[in-house]
Amino acid sequence: QVQLVESGGNLVQAGGSLRLSCAASGRTFSTYAMGWFRQAPGKEREFVAGISRGGISTSYADSVKGRFTISRDNAKNTVYLQMNSLKPEDTAVYYCAAGSKPVVPIHVYEYNYWGQGTQVTVSS
């Protein structure tokens, strides 16, 4: 069992930056691939970024490539999402997720555990 707690969401102006953090409980954090998803009102939850167990492999949605960076610190049981050049269309609730697959999962159904989410609002 893994419990995930996101933090770092806030209101920011377009062009600004935020760093989201996701703290995981338990001693098995390094055995999970981790991902960030987001969900805007009236839309489906969508993949944003993912990182492999050891942090070697990453994957990004086309809409955030070059602007967002996912990273992890297995010693601190934490995964991060650095978001730069934010746009109003990035406004959503951002969720952290843990998956047991050996590669970087990009689909919602491939993740086993989810956090409660943190709100990111980008004003124009």
CSV table of C-alpha atoms in Angstrom, one decimal:
chain,number,residue,atom,x,y,z
A,1,GLN,CA,0.0,0.0,0.0
A,2,VAL,CA,1.3,3.4,-0.9
A,3,GLN,CA,-0.2,6.7,0.2
A,4,LEU,CA,0.5,9.8,-1.9
A,5,VAL,CA,0.2,13.5,-0.8
A,6,GLU,CA,0.6,16.3,-3.4
A,7,SER,CA,1.6,19.8,-2.5
A,8,GLY,CA,2.7,23.0,-4.3
A,9,GLY,CA,-0.4,23.9,-6.2
A,10,ASN,CA,-1.2,27.6,-6.4
A,11,LEU,CA,-2.6,30.5,-8.4
A,12,VAL,CA,0.1,31.8,-10.8
A,13,GLN,CA,0.2,34.2,-13.8
A,14,ALA,CA,0.7,33.0,-17.3
A,15,GLY,CA,4.4,32.6,-18.0
A,16,GLY,CA,5.2,31.8,-14.3
A,17,SER,CA,6.5,28.6,-12.7
A,18,LEU,CA,5.4,26.2,-10.0
A,19,ARG,CA,7.0,23.1,-8.5
A,20,LEU,CA,4.7,20.3,-7.4
A,21,SER,CA,5.8,17.7,-4.9
A,22,CYS,CA,4.3,14.3,-4.1
A,23,ALA,CA,5.4,12.6,-0.9
A,24,ALA,CA,4.9,8.9,-0.7
A,25,SER,CA,4.6,6.7,2.4
A,26,GLY,CA,6.1,3.3,2.8
A,27,ARG,CA,9.5,1.8,2.1
A,28,THR,CA,8.8,0.6,-1.4
A,29,PHE,CA,8.7,3.9,-3.2
A,30,SER,CA,11.7,3.0,-5.4
A,31,THR,CA,9.8,0.0,-6.8
A,32,TYR,CA,7.1,2.1,-8.4
A,33,ALA,CA,7.1,4.1,-11.5
A,34,MET,CA,5.5,7.5,-10.8
A,35,GLY,CA,3.3,9.8,-12.9
A,36,TRP,CA,1.6,13.1,-12.9
A,37,PHE,CA,-1.9,13.5,-14.4
A,38,ARG,CA,-4.2,16.5,-14.5
A,39,GLN,CA,-7.9,16.9,-14.8
A,40,ALA,CA,-9.7,20.2,-15.8
A,41,PRO,CA,-13.4,20.7,-15.2
A,42,GLY,CA,-15.5,18.8,-17.6
A,43,LYS,CA,-12.6,16.9,-19.0
A,44,GLU,CA,-11.1,13.5,-18.6
A,45,ARG,CA,-8.0,12.9,-16.5
A,46,GLU,CA,-4.9,13.1,-18.8
A,47,PHE,CA,-1.3,12.0,-18.6
A,48,VAL,CA,1.2,14.8,-18.0
A,49,ALA,CA,4.5,13.2,-17.2
A,50,GLY,CA,6.0,9.9,-15.9
A,51,ILE,CA,9.2,8.6,-14.6
A,52,SER,CA,10.7,5.1,-14.2
A,53,ARG,CA,11.6,3.5,-10.9
A,54,GLY,CA,15.2,4.5,-10.9
A,55,GLY,CA,14.5,7.9,-12.6
A,56,ILE,CA,16.4,7.0,-15.8
A,57,SER,CA,13.4,7.1,-18.2
A,58,THR,CA,10.8,9.8,-18.5
A,59,SER,CA,7.8,10.5,-20.7
A,60,TYR,CA,5.8,13.6,-21.3
A,61,ALA,CA,2.6,14.6,-23.0
A,62,ASP,CA,3.2,16.7,-26.1
A,63,SER,CA,1.4,19.6,-24.6
A,64,VAL,CA,4.0,20.0,-21.8
A,65,LYS,CA,7.3,18.9,-23.5
A,66,GLY,CA,10.0,21.5,-23.1
A,67,ARG,CA,8.1,23.2,-20.3
A,68,PHE,CA,7.6,20.6,-17.5
A,69,THR,CA,10.2,18.4,-15.9
A,70,ILE,CA,9.5,15.3,-13.8
A,71,SER,CA,12.1,14.1,-11.3
A,72,ARG,CA,12.3,11.9,-8.2
A,73,ASP,CA,14.3,11.5,-5.1
A,74,ASN,CA,14.0,7.9,-3.9
A,75,ALA,CA,15.9,8.7,-0.7
A,76,LYS,CA,13.1,11.2,0.2
A,77,ASN,CA,10.2,9.2,-1.3
A,78,THR,CA,9.3,12.2,-3.3
A,79,VAL,CA,8.5,12.9,-6.9
A,80,TYR,CA,8.5,16.4,-8.4
A,81,LEU,CA,7.0,18.2,-11.3
A,82,GLN,CA,8.7,21.5,-12.3
A,83,MET,CA,6.3,23.5,-14.4
A,84,ASN,CA,7.7,26.5,-16.3
A,85,SER,CA,6.1,28.9,-18.9
A,86,LEU,CA,2.7,28.1,-17.5
A,87,LYS,CA,-0.3,28.7,-19.7
A,88,PRO,CA,-4.0,29.2,-18.8
A,89,GLU,CA,-4.7,25.8,-20.4
A,90,ASP,CA,-2.5,24.2,-17.8
A,91,THR,CA,-5.2,25.0,-15.2
A,92,ALA,CA,-6.4,21.8,-13.6
A,93,VAL,CA,-6.2,19.6,-10.5
A,94,TYR,CA,-2.9,17.7,-10.7
A,95,TYR,CA,-2.7,14.2,-9.4
A,96,CYS,CA,0.3,12.1,-8.5
A,97,ALA,CA,0.1,8.3,-9.1
A,98,ALA,CA,2.2,5.2,-8.5
A,99,GLY,CA,2.3,2.2,-10.8
A,100,SER,CA,4.0,-1.2,-10.5
A,101,LYS,CA,4.9,-1.6,-14.2
A,102,PRO,CA,8.6,-1.8,-15.0
A,103,VAL,CA,8.3,0.9,-17.7
A,104,VAL,CA,6.8,4.4,-17.6
A,105,PRO,CA,3.0,4.0,-17.7
A,106,ILE,CA,1.0,6.7,-19.5
A,107,HIS,CA,-2.5,5.5,-19.0
A,108,VAL,CA,-4.7,6.0,-16.0
A,109,TYR,CA,-5.5,2.3,-15.7
A,110,GLU,CA,-1.8,1.4,-15.4
A,111,TYR,CA,-1.5,3.2,-12.1
A,112,ASN,CA,-2.4,1.5,-8.8
A,113,TYR,CA,-2.3,4.4,-6.3
A,114,TRP,CA,-3.4,8.0,-6.5
A,115,GLY,CA,-3.1,11.1,-4.4
A,116,GLN,CA,-6.0,13.5,-3.6
A,117,GLY,CA,-4.7,16.2,-6.0
A,118,THR,CA,-3.5,19.8,-5.9
A,119,GLN,CA,-5.1,22.7,-7.7
A,120,VAL,CA,-3.1,24.7,-10.2
A,121,THR,CA,-4.7,27.8,-11.6
A,122,VAL,CA,-3.0,29.9,-14.3
A,123,SER,CA,-4.4,33.4,-14.9
A,124,SER,CA,-4.0,35.2,-18.2
